């Protein structure tokens, strides 16, 4: 599995011939998008910063299946479950969909625009045995760095990927998140892409991986 971070909460996840776009911004968003063909599009909230749909993520003959809310889905052999959360993004109350899916025998969880409101018992029950967790740290309607780390630890994820921050302007947010994880400060180590297989998770427990936004 290859994970590429495209800024804000926009990720490209590839496994073999399968491509998933998570929270791609719409054309009307202030955040920059990146054009590629996706088989599946996941949108956590129906806001232009997260909700580029089939039109935006179509390329050539590739037309994506778009998922925009809670429920259970099976697309191209991938079982995806959307769990209900809450977001206060852009000073509006949203139903935030938290997505879980299994790719290459790895259980992935994408918290989306989740804020600090308590998760329901049903949602918590669906967030067990997480291998790779994507967690927002930017505040202003989503989780801030400290509660984001606490939630990530409570979910016992093997790998934690922070998102929803600008590495140029929100450096202090990232530093705070990393310090919660035991970092002694300084410039964080960033990688361009995460390439990972199931065997690479052995021995990992709450390891933070910081991806550098790759915008074309």
JSON list of C-alpha atoms in Angstrom, two decimals:
[
{"chain": "A", "resi": 1, "resn": "UNK", "atom": "CA", "xyz": [0.00, 0.00, 0.00]},
{"chain": "A", "resi": 2, "resn": "UNK", "atom": "CA", "xyz": [1.25, 3.47, -0.92]},
{"chain": "A", "resi": 3, "resn": "UNK", "atom": "CA", "xyz": [-0.08, 6.55, 0.88]},
{"chain": "A", "resi": 4, "resn": "UNK", "atom": "CA", "xyz": [0.48, 10.03, -0.55]},
{"chain": "A", "resi": 5, "resn": "UNK", "atom": "CA", "xyz": [-0.53, 13.19, 1.31]},
{"chain": "A", "resi": 6, "resn": "UNK", "atom": "CA", "xyz": [-1.88, 15.95, -0.93]},
{"chain": "A", "resi": 7, "resn": "UNK", "atom": "CA", "xyz": [-2.54, 18.59, 1.72]},
{"chain": "A", "resi": 8, "resn": "UNK", "atom": "CA", "xyz": [-5.25, 19.42, 4.31]},
{"chain": "A", "resi": 9, "resn": "UNK", "atom": "CA", "xyz": [-7.07, 16.06, 4.54]},
{"chain": "A", "resi": 10, "resn": "UNK", "atom": "CA", "xyz": [-6.59, 14.92, 0.95]},
{"chain": "A", "resi": 11, "resn": "UNK", "atom": "CA", "xyz": [-4.89, 11.53, 0.56]},
{"chain": "A", "resi": 12, "resn": "UNK", "atom": "CA", "xyz": [-4.25, 9.16, -2.30]},
{"chain": "A", "resi": 13, "resn": "UNK", "atom": "CA", "xyz": [-4.10, 5.49, -1.29]},
{"chain": "A", "resi": 14, "resn": "UNK", "atom": "CA", "xyz": [-2.93, 2.92, -3.82]},
{"chain": "A", "resi": 15, "resn": "UNK", "atom": "CA", "xyz": [-2.80, -0.83, -3.68]},
{"chain": "A", "resi": 16, "resn": "UNK", "atom": "CA", "xyz": [-2.14, -2.65, -6.93]},
{"chain": "A", "resi": 17, "resn": "UNK", "atom": "CA", "xyz": [-4.59, -1.30, -9.51]},
{"chain": "A", "resi": 18, "resn": "UNK", "atom": "CA", "xyz": [-6.87, 0.19, -6.84]},
{"chain": "A", "resi": 19, "resn": "UNK", "atom": "CA", "xyz": [-6.78, 3.94, -6.13]},
{"chain": "A", "resi": 20, "resn": "UNK", "atom": "CA", "xyz": [-8.74, 5.60, -3.32]},
{"chain": "A", "resi": 21, "resn": "UNK", "atom": "CA", "xyz": [-9.09, 9.36, -2.89]},
{"chain": "A", "resi": 22, "resn": "UNK", "atom": "CA", "xyz": [-9.91, 10.49, 0.64]},
{"chain": "A", "resi": 23, "resn": "UNK", "atom": "CA", "xyz": [-11.43, 13.95, 1.26]},
{"chain": "A", "resi": 24, "resn": "UNK", "atom": "CA", "xyz": [-10.42, 15.57, -2.04]},
{"chain": "A", "resi": 25, "resn": "UNK", "atom": "CA", "xyz": [-11.31, 19.28, -2.08]},
{"chain": "A", "resi": 26, "resn": "UNK", "atom": "CA", "xyz": [-13.85, 20.51, -4.62]},
{"chain": "A", "resi": 27, "resn": "UNK", "atom": "CA", "xyz": [-12.92, 22.94, -7.36]},
{"chain": "A", "resi": 28, "resn": "UNK", "atom": "CA", "xyz": [-14.52, 25.76, -5.34]},
{"chain": "A", "resi": 29, "resn": "UNK", "atom": "CA", "xyz": [-12.35, 25.05, -2.26]},
{"chain": "A", "resi": 30, "resn": "UNK", "atom": "CA", "xyz": [-9.49, 27.31, -1.19]},
{"chain": "A", "resi": 31, "resn": "UNK", "atom": "CA", "xyz": [-7.34, 24.18, -0.94]},
{"chain": "A", "resi": 32, "resn": "UNK", "atom": "CA", "xyz": [-5.49, 22.95, -3.97]},
{"chain": "A", "resi": 33, "resn": "UNK", "atom": "CA", "xyz": [-6.61, 19.73, -5.57]},
{"chain": "A", "resi": 34, "resn": "UNK", "atom": "CA", "xyz": [-4.71, 17.22, -7.66]},
{"chain": "A", "resi": 35, "resn": "UNK", "atom": "CA", "xyz": [-6.15, 15.52, -10.70]},
{"chain": "A", "resi": 36, "resn": "UNK", "atom": "CA", "xyz": [-6.02, 11.73, -10.95]},
{"chain": "A", "resi": 37, "resn": "UNK", "atom": "CA", "xyz": [-8.41, 8.88, -11.55]},
{"chain": "A", "resi": 38, "resn": "UNK", "atom": "CA", "xyz": [-9.81, 7.20, -8.44]},
{"chain": "A", "resi": 39, "resn": "UNK", "atom": "CA", "xyz": [-11.86, 4.02, -8.08]},
{"chain": "A", "resi": 40, "resn": "UNK", "atom": "CA", "xyz": [-13.31, 5.10, -4.73]},
{"chain": "A", "resi": 41, "resn": "UNK", "atom": "CA", "xyz": [-13.82, 8.56, -3.20]},
{"chain": "A", "resi": 42, "resn": "UNK", "atom": "CA", "xyz": [-14.46, 8.99, 0.52]},
{"chain": "A", "resi": 43, "resn": "UNK", "atom": "CA", "xyz": [-15.82, 12.29, 1.88]},
{"chain": "A", "resi": 44, "resn": "UNK", "atom": "CA", "xyz": [-16.04, 12.85, 5.64]},
{"chain": "A", "resi": 45, "resn": "UNK", "atom": "CA", "xyz": [-18.25, 15.95, 5.57]},
{"chain": "A", "resi": 46, "resn": "UNK", "atom": "CA", "xyz": [-20.20, 17.60, 2.77]},
{"chain": "A", "resi": 47, "resn": "UNK", "atom": "CA", "xyz": [-18.10, 20.75, 2.69]},
{"chain": "A", "resi": 48, "resn": "UNK", "atom": "CA", "xyz": [-16.22, 21.95, -0.38]},
{"chain": "A", "resi": 49, "resn": "UNK", "atom": "CA", "xyz": [-12.87, 21.43, 1.38]},
{"chain": "A", "resi": 50, "resn": "UNK", "atom": "CA", "xyz": [-13.55, 17.67, 1.70]},
{"chain": "A", "resi": 51, "resn": "UNK", "atom": "CA", "xyz": [-16.10, 16.78, -0.94]},
{"chain": "A", "resi": 52, "resn": "UNK", "atom": "CA", "xyz": [-14.68, 16.63, -4.43]},
{"chain": "A", "resi": 53, "resn": "UNK", "atom": "CA", "xyz": [-16.88, 14.00, -6.05]},
{"chain": "A", "resi": 54, "resn": "UNK", "atom": "CA", "xyz": [-16.99, 11.83, -9.13]},
{"chain": "A", "resi": 55, "resn": "UNK", "atom": "CA", "xyz": [-16.60, 14.76, -11.49]},
{"chain": "A", "resi": 56, "resn": "UNK", "atom": "CA", "xyz": [-13.40, 15.94, -9.82]},
{"chain": "A", "resi": 57, "resn": "UNK", "atom": "CA", "xyz": [-11.84, 12.48, -9.38]},
{"chain": "A", "resi": 58, "resn": "UNK", "atom": "CA", "xyz": [-12.67, 11.02, -12.78]},
{"chain": "A", "resi": 59, "resn": "UNK", "atom": "CA", "xyz": [-9.90, 10.58, -15.30]},
{"chain": "A", "resi": 60, "resn": "UNK", "atom": "CA", "xyz": [-10.24, 8.89, -18.66]},
{"chain": "A", "resi": 61, "resn": "UNK", "atom": "CA", "xyz": [-12.43, 5.83, -18.30]},
{"chain": "A", "resi": 62, "resn": "UNK", "atom": "CA", "xyz": [-11.98, 5.69, -14.53]},
{"chain": "A", "resi": 63, "resn": "UNK", "atom": "CA", "xyz": [-15.15, 6.83, -12.75]},
{"chain": "A", "resi": 64, "resn": "UNK", "atom": "CA", "xyz": [-15.14, 6.57, -8.96]},
{"chain": "A", "resi": 65, "resn": "UNK", "atom": "CA", "xyz": [-17.73, 5.22, -6.57]},
{"chain": "A", "resi": 66, "resn": "UNK", "atom": "CA", "xyz": [-18.39, 8.09, -4.14]},
{"chain": "A", "resi": 67, "resn": "UNK", "atom": "CA", "xyz": [-19.15, 7.48, -0.45]},
{"chain": "A", "resi": 68, "resn": "UNK", "atom": "CA", "xyz": [-20.36, 10.46, 1.57]},
{"chain": "A", "resi": 69, "resn": "UNK", "atom": "CA", "xyz": [-21.80, 9.17, 4.82]},
{"chain": "A", "resi": 70, "resn": "UNK", "atom": "CA", "xyz": [-22.22, 6.43, 7.43]},
{"chain": "A", "resi": 71, "resn": "UNK", "atom": "CA", "xyz": [-23.03, 2.90, 6.33]},
{"chain": "A", "resi": 72, "resn": "UNK", "atom": "CA", "xyz": [-21.45, -0.29, 5.06]},
{"chain": "A", "resi": 73, "resn": "UNK", "atom": "CA", "xyz": [-20.08, -0.56, 1.55]},
{"chain": "A", "resi": 74, "resn": "UNK", "atom": "CA", "xyz": [-18.17, -3.06, -0.54]},
{"chain": "A", "resi": 75, "resn": "UNK", "atom": "CA", "xyz": [-16.45, -1.67, -3.61]},
{"chain": "A", "resi": 76, "resn": "UNK", "atom": "CA", "xyz": [-13.92, -3.53, -5.78]},
{"chain": "A", "resi": 77, "resn": "UNK", "atom": "CA", "xyz": [-13.35, -6.07, -3.06]},
{"chain": "A", "resi": 78, "resn": "UNK", "atom": "CA", "xyz": [-12.77, -3.48, -0.32]},
{"chain": "A", "resi": 79, "resn": "UNK", "atom": "CA", "xyz": [-15.15, -3.48, 2.64]},
{"chain": "A", "resi": 80, "resn": "UNK", "atom": "CA", "xyz": [-15.64, 0.06, 3.95]},
{"chain": "A", "resi": 81, "resn": "UNK", "atom": "CA", "xyz": [-17.57, 1.05, 7.03]},
{"chain": "A", "resi": 82, "resn": "UNK", "atom": "CA", "xyz": [-18.62, 4.63, 7.74]},
{"chain": "A", "resi": 83, "resn": "UNK", "atom": "CA", "xyz": [-19.19, 5.44, 11.41]},
{"chain": "A", "resi": 84, "resn": "UNK", "atom": "CA", "xyz": [-20.94, 8.56, 12.64]},
{"chain": "A", "resi": 85, "resn": "UNK", "atom": "CA", "xyz": [-18.94, 11.25, 14.41]},
{"chain": "A", "resi": 86, "resn": "UNK", "atom": "CA", "xyz": [-19.20, 15.02, 14.74]},
{"chain": "A", "resi": 87, "resn": "UNK", "atom": "CA", "xyz": [-17.37, 18.03, 13.36]},
{"chain": "A", "resi": 88, "resn": "UNK", "atom": "CA", "xyz": [-17.56, 21.74, 14.03]},
{"chain": "A", "resi": 89, "resn": "UNK", "atom": "CA", "xyz": [-15.56, 22.61, 10.92]},
{"chain": "A", "resi": 90, "resn": "UNK", "atom": "CA", "xyz": [-16.07, 26.14, 9.59]},
{"chain": "A", "resi": 91, "resn": "UNK", "atom": "CA", "xyz": [-18.25, 26.91, 12.64]},
{"chain": "A", "resi": 92, "resn": "UNK", "atom": "CA", "xyz": [-21.02, 24.57, 11.46]},
{"chain": "A", "resi": 93, "resn": "UNK", "atom": "CA", "xyz": [-22.31, 21.35, 13.04]},
{"chain": "A", "resi": 94, "resn": "UNK", "atom": "CA", "xyz": [-21.65, 18.45, 10.69]},
{"chain": "A", "resi": 95, "resn": "UNK", "atom": "CA", "xyz": [-22.13, 14.71, 10.72]},
{"chain": "A", "resi": 96, "resn": "UNK", "atom": "CA", "xyz": [-18.53, 13.61, 10.31]},
{"chain": "A", "resi": 97, "resn": "UNK", "atom": "CA", "xyz": [-18.08, 10.16, 8.83]},
{"chain": "A", "resi": 98, "resn": "UNK", "atom": "CA", "xyz": [-15.17, 8.16, 10.23]},
{"chain": "A", "resi": 99, "resn": "UNK", "atom": "CA", "xyz": [-14.10, 5.50, 7.72]},
{"chain": "A", "resi": 100, "resn": "UNK", "atom": "CA", "xyz": [-12.53, 2.12, 8.37]},
{"chain": "A", "resi": 101, "resn": "UNK", "atom": "CA", "xyz": [-11.38, -0.30, 5.69]},
{"chain": "A", "resi": 102, "resn": "UNK", "atom": "CA", "xyz": [-9.01, -3.21, 5.25]},
{"chain": "A", "resi": 103, "resn": "UNK", "atom": "CA", "xyz": [-6.37, -3.06, 2.54]},
{"chain": "A", "resi": 104, "resn": "UNK", "atom": "CA", "xyz": [-3.65, -5.69, 2.13]},
{"chain": "A", "resi": 105, "resn": "UNK", "atom": "CA", "xyz": [-4.64, -7.19, 5.50]},
{"chain": "A", "resi": 106, "resn": "UNK", "atom": "CA", "xyz": [-4.13, -3.82, 7.22]},
{"chain": "A", "resi": 107, "resn": "UNK", "atom": "CA", "xyz": [-6.99, -2.10, 9.02]},
{"chain": "A", "resi": 108, "resn": "UNK", "atom": "CA", "xyz": [-7.11, 1.58, 8.14]},
{"chain": "A", "resi": 109, "resn": "UNK", "atom": "CA", "xyz": [-9.03, 4.27, 10.02]},
{"chain": "A", "resi": 110, "resn": "UNK", "atom": "CA", "xyz": [-9.60, 7.79, 8.75]},
{"chain": "A", "resi": 111, "resn": "UNK", "atom": "CA", "xyz": [-10.99, 10.12, 11.43]},
{"chain": "A", "resi": 112, "resn": "UNK", "atom": "CA", "xyz": [-11.82, 12.88, 8.94]},
{"chain": "A", "resi": 113, "resn": "UNK", "atom": "CA", "xyz": [-12.92, 16.21, 10.42]},
{"chain": "A", "resi": 114, "resn": "UNK", "atom": "CA", "xyz": [-13.70, 14.76, 13.86]},
{"chain": "A", "resi": 115, "resn": "UNK", "atom": "CA", "xyz": [-13.81, 17.28, 16.72]},
{"chain": "A", "resi": 116, "resn": "UNK", "atom": "CA", "xyz": [-13.41, 16.72, 20.47]},
{"chain": "A", "resi": 117, "resn": "UNK", "atom": "CA", "xyz": [-16.97, 15.59, 21.12]},
{"chain": "A", "resi": 118, "resn": "UNK", "atom": "CA", "xyz": [-17.17, 12.13, 22.65]},
{"chain": "A", "resi": 119, "resn": "UNK", "atom": "CA", "xyz": [-17.66, 9.26, 20.26]},
{"chain": "A", "resi": 120, "resn": "UNK", "atom": "CA", "xyz": [-20.73, 7.10, 20.69]},
{"chain": "A", "resi": 121, "resn": "UNK", "atom": "CA", "xyz": [-20.38, 3.60, 22.12]},
{"chain": "A", "resi": 122, "resn": "UNK", "atom": "CA", "xyz": [-21.27, 2.16, 18.70]},
{"chain": "A", "resi": 123, "resn": "UNK", "atom": "CA", "xyz": [-18.58, 4.20, 16.97]},
{"chain": "A", "resi": 124, "resn": "UNK", "atom": "CA", "xyz": [-15.96, 3.28, 19.59]},
{"chain": "A", "resi": 125, "resn": "UNK", "atom": "CA", "xyz": [-16.86, -0.38, 19.14]},
{"chain": "A", "resi": 126, "resn": "UNK", "atom": "CA", "xyz": [-16.11, -0.06, 15.43]},
{"chain": "A", "resi": 127, "resn": "UNK", "atom": "CA", "xyz": [-12.67, 1.44, 16.02]},
{"chain": "A", "resi": 128, "resn": "UNK", "atom": "CA", "xyz": [-10.80, -1.55, 17.38]},
{"chain": "A", "resi": 129, "resn": "UNK", "atom": "CA", "xyz": [-7.57, -3.14, 16.16]},
{"chain": "A", "resi": 130, "resn": "UNK", "atom": "CA", "xyz": [-6.50, -0.17, 14.03]},
{"chain": "A", "resi": 131, "resn": "UNK", "atom": "CA", "xyz": [-3.22, -0.56, 12.15]},
{"chain": "A", "resi": 132, "resn": "UNK", "atom": "CA", "xyz": [-2.96, 2.84, 10.43]},
{"chain": "A", "resi": 133, "resn": "UNK", "atom": "CA", "xyz": [-4.80, 5.87, 11.83]},
{"chain": "A", "resi": 134, "resn": "UNK", "atom": "CA", "xyz": [-5.22, 9.25, 10.13]},
{"chain": "A", "resi": 135, "resn": "UNK", "atom": "CA", "xyz": [-5.96, 11.95, 12.72]},
{"chain": "A", "resi": 136, "resn": "UNK", "atom": "CA", "xyz": [-6.60, 15.73, 12.36]},
{"chain": "A", "resi": 137, "resn": "UNK", "atom": "CA", "xyz": [-4.57, 18.05, 14.59]},
{"chain": "A", "resi": 138, "resn": "UNK", "atom": "CA", "xyz": [-5.48, 21.52, 13.32]},
{"chain": "A", "resi": 139, "resn": "UNK", "atom": "CA", "xyz": [-8.22, 22.62, 15.72]},
{"chain": "A", "resi": 140, "resn": "UNK", "atom": "CA", "xyz": [-10.84, 25.22, 14.71]},
{"chain": "A", "resi": 141, "resn": "UNK", "atom": "CA", "xyz": [-13.67, 22.73, 14.51]},
{"chain": "A", "resi": 142, "resn": "UNK", "atom": "CA", "xyz": [-11.56, 19.55, 14.39]},
{"chain": "A", "resi": 143, "resn": "UNK", "atom": "CA", "xyz": [-9.33, 17.93, 16.99]},
{"chain": "A", "resi": 144, "resn": "UNK", "atom": "CA", "xyz": [-6.42, 19.93, 18.34]},
{"chain": "A", "resi": 145, "resn": "UNK", "atom": "CA", "xyz": [-2.97, 18.40, 18.75]},
{"chain": "A", "resi": 146, "resn": "UNK", "atom": "CA", "xyz": [-3.16, 17.24, 22.39]},
{"chain": "A", "resi": 147, "resn": "UNK", "atom": "CA", "xyz": [-6.65, 15.64, 22.37]},
{"chain": "A", "resi": 148, "resn": "UNK", "atom": "CA", "xyz": [-5.86, 14.22, 18.92]},
{"chain": "A", "resi": 149, "resn": "UNK", "atom": "CA", "xyz": [-2.87, 12.36, 20.31]},
{"chain": "A", "resi": 150, "resn": "UNK", "atom": "CA", "xyz": [-4.82, 11.14, 23.33]},
{"chain": "A", "resi": 151, "resn": "UNK", "atom": "CA", "xyz": [-7.54, 9.76, 21.07]},
{"chain": "A", "resi": 152, "resn": "UNK", "atom": "CA", "xyz": [-4.95, 8.12, 18.80]},
{"chain": "A", "resi": 153, "resn": "UNK", "atom": "CA", "xyz": [-3.33, 6.42, 21.80]},
{"chain": "A", "resi": 154, "resn": "UNK", "atom": "CA", "xyz": [-6.71, 5.25, 23.12]},
{"chain": "A", "resi": 155, "resn": "UNK", "atom": "CA", "xyz": [-7.37, 3.57, 19.77]},
{"chain": "A", "resi": 156, "resn": "UNK", "atom": "CA", "xyz": [-4.03, 1.71, 20.06]},
{"chain": "A", "resi": 157, "resn": "UNK", "atom": "CA", "xyz": [-3.06, 2.35, 16.46]},
{"chain": "A", "resi": 158, "resn": "UNK", "atom": "CA", "xyz": [0.24, 0.92, 15.27]},
{"chain": "A", "resi": 159, "resn": "UNK", "atom": "CA", "xyz": [0.96, 3.87, 12.97]},
{"chain": "A", "resi": 160, "resn": "UNK", "atom": "CA", "xyz": [-0.45, 7.39, 13.44]},
{"chain": "A", "resi": 161, "resn": "UNK", "atom": "CA", "xyz": [-0.50, 9.88, 10.56]},
{"chain": "A", "resi": 162, "resn": "UNK", "atom": "CA", "xyz": [-1.30, 13.50, 11.50]},
{"chain": "A", "resi": 163, "resn": "UNK", "atom": "CA", "xyz": [-3.22, 15.62, 8.98]},
{"chain": "A", "resi": 164, "resn": "UNK", "atom": "CA", "xyz": [-5.17, 18.86, 8.68]},
{"chain": "A", "resi": 165, "resn": "UNK", "atom": "CA", "xyz": [-2.22, 21.15, 9.25]},
{"chain": "A", "resi": 166, "resn": "UNK", "atom": "CA", "xyz": [-0.02, 23.39, 7.14]},
{"chain": "A", "resi": 167, "resn": "UNK", "atom": "CA", "xyz": [3.63, 22.39, 7.70]},
{"chain": "A", "resi": 168, "resn": "UNK", "atom": "CA", "xyz": [4.71, 25.95, 6.89]},
{"chain": "A", "resi": 169, "resn": "UNK", "atom": "CA", "xyz": [2.19, 27.90, 8.96]},
{"chain": "A", "resi": 170, "resn": "UNK", "atom": "CA", "xyz": [1.05, 25.37, 11.58]},
{"chain": "A", "resi": 171, "resn": "UNK", "atom": "CA", "xyz": [4.46, 24.10, 12.64]},
{"chain": "A", "resi": 172, "resn": "UNK", "atom": "CA", "xyz": [3.68, 24.61, 16.32]},
{"chain": "A", "resi": 173, "resn": "UNK", "atom": "CA", "xyz": [0.63, 22.32, 16.03]},
{"chain": "A", "resi": 174, "resn": "UNK", "atom": "CA", "xyz": [2.77, 19.56, 14.59]},
{"chain": "A", "resi": 175, "resn": "UNK", "atom": "CA", "xyz": [5.46, 20.13, 17.22]},
{"chain": "A", "resi": 176, "resn": "UNK", "atom": "CA", "xyz": [2.87, 19.87, 20.00]},
{"chain": "A", "resi": 177, "resn": "UNK", "atom": "CA", "xyz": [1.51, 16.64, 18.56]},
{"chain": "A", "resi": 178, "resn": "UNK", "atom": "CA", "xyz": [4.99, 15.16, 18.23]},
{"chain": "A", "resi": 179, "resn": "UNK", "atom": "CA", "xyz": [5.96, 16.20, 21.77]},
{"chain": "A", "resi": 180, "resn": "UNK", "atom": "CA", "xyz": [2.89, 14.38, 23.06]},
{"chain": "A", "resi": 181, "resn": "UNK", "atom": "CA", "xyz": [4.38, 11.34, 21.35]},
{"chain": "A", "resi": 182, "resn": "UNK", "atom": "CA", "xyz": [7.74, 11.78, 23.04]},
{"chain": "A", "resi": 183, "resn": "UNK", "atom": "CA", "xyz": [9.63, 13.96, 20.56]},
{"chain": "A", "resi": 184, "resn": "UNK", "atom": "CA", "xyz": [12.26, 16.27, 22.05]},
{"chain": "A", "resi": 185, "resn": "UNK", "atom": "CA", "xyz": [11.55, 19.05, 19.54]},
{"chain": "A", "resi": 186, "resn": "UNK", "atom": "CA", "xyz": [13.32, 20.31, 16.47]},
{"chain": "A", "resi": 187, "resn": "UNK", "atom": "CA", "xyz": [12.29, 19.97, 12.85]},
{"chain": "A", "resi": 188, "resn": "UNK", "atom": "CA", "xyz": [10.20, 16.84, 12.27]},
{"chain": "A", "resi": 189, "resn": "UNK", "atom": "CA", "xyz": [11.34, 14.12, 9.91]},
{"chain": "A", "resi": 190, "resn": "UNK", "atom": "CA", "xyz": [8.97, 14.08, 6.95]},
{"chain": "A", "resi": 191, "resn": "UNK", "atom": "CA", "xyz": [8.68, 11.55, 4.17]},
{"chain": "A", "resi": 192, "resn": "UNK", "atom": "CA", "xyz": [7.13, 12.04, 0.74]},
{"chain": "A", "resi": 193, "resn": "UNK", "atom": "CA", "xyz": [5.17, 8.78, 0.68]},
{"chain": "A", "resi": 194, "resn": "UNK", "atom": "CA", "xyz": [4.44, 5.91, 3.01]},
{"chain": "A", "resi": 195, "resn": "UNK", "atom": "CA", "xyz": [4.96, 2.52, 1.39]},
{"chain": "A", "resi": 196, "resn": "UNK", "atom": "CA", "xyz": [3.93, -0.22, 3.78]},
{"chain": "A", "resi": 197, "resn": "UNK", "atom": "CA", "xyz": [3.07, -3.91, 3.91]},
{"chain": "A", "resi": 198, "resn": "UNK", "atom": "CA", "xyz": [1.46, -5.92, 6.67]},
{"chain": "A", "resi": 199, "resn": "UNK", "atom": "CA", "xyz": [4.78, -7.35, 7.83]},
{"chain": "A", "resi": 200, "resn": "UNK", "atom": "CA", "xyz": [6.12, -3.81, 8.36]},
{"chain": "A", "resi": 201, "resn": "UNK", "atom": "CA", "xyz": [3.69, -3.33, 11.26]},
{"chain": "A", "resi": 202, "resn": "UNK", "atom": "CA", "xyz": [5.35, -5.96, 13.42]},
{"chain": "A", "resi": 203, "resn": "UNK", "atom": "CA", "xyz": [6.57, -4.42, 16.66]},
{"chain": "A", "resi": 204, "resn": "UNK", "atom": "CA", "xyz": [5.08, -1.00, 15.99]},
{"chain": "A", "resi": 205, "resn": "UNK", "atom": "CA", "xyz": [2.94, 0.69, 18.63]},
{"chain": "A", "resi": 206, "resn": "UNK", "atom": "CA", "xyz": [1.81, 4.29, 18.22]},
{"chain": "A", "resi": 207, "resn": "UNK", "atom": "CA", "xyz": [4.58, 5.23, 15.78]},
{"chain": "A", "resi": 208, "resn": "UNK", "atom": "CA", "xyz": [3.98, 8.71, 14.31]},
{"chain": "A", "resi": 209, "resn": "UNK", "atom": "CA", "xyz": [4.67, 9.10, 10.59]},
{"chain": "A", "resi": 210, "resn": "UNK", "atom": "CA", "xyz": [4.63, 12.65, 9.19]},
{"chain": "A", "resi": 211, "resn": "UNK", "atom": "CA", "xyz": [3.96, 12.94, 5.47]},
{"chain": "A", "resi": 212, "resn": "UNK", "atom": "CA", "xyz": [4.98, 16.01, 3.51]},
{"chain": "A", "resi": 213, "resn": "UNK", "atom": "CA", "xyz": [2.18, 17.35, 1.24]},
{"chain": "A", "resi": 214, "resn": "UNK", "atom": "CA", "xyz": [2.85, 16.47, -2.39]},
{"chain": "A", "resi": 215, "resn": "UNK", "atom": "CA", "xyz": [0.90, 18.91, -4.54]},
{"chain": "A", "resi": 216, "resn": "UNK", "atom": "CA", "xyz": [1.26, 18.89, -8.30]}
]
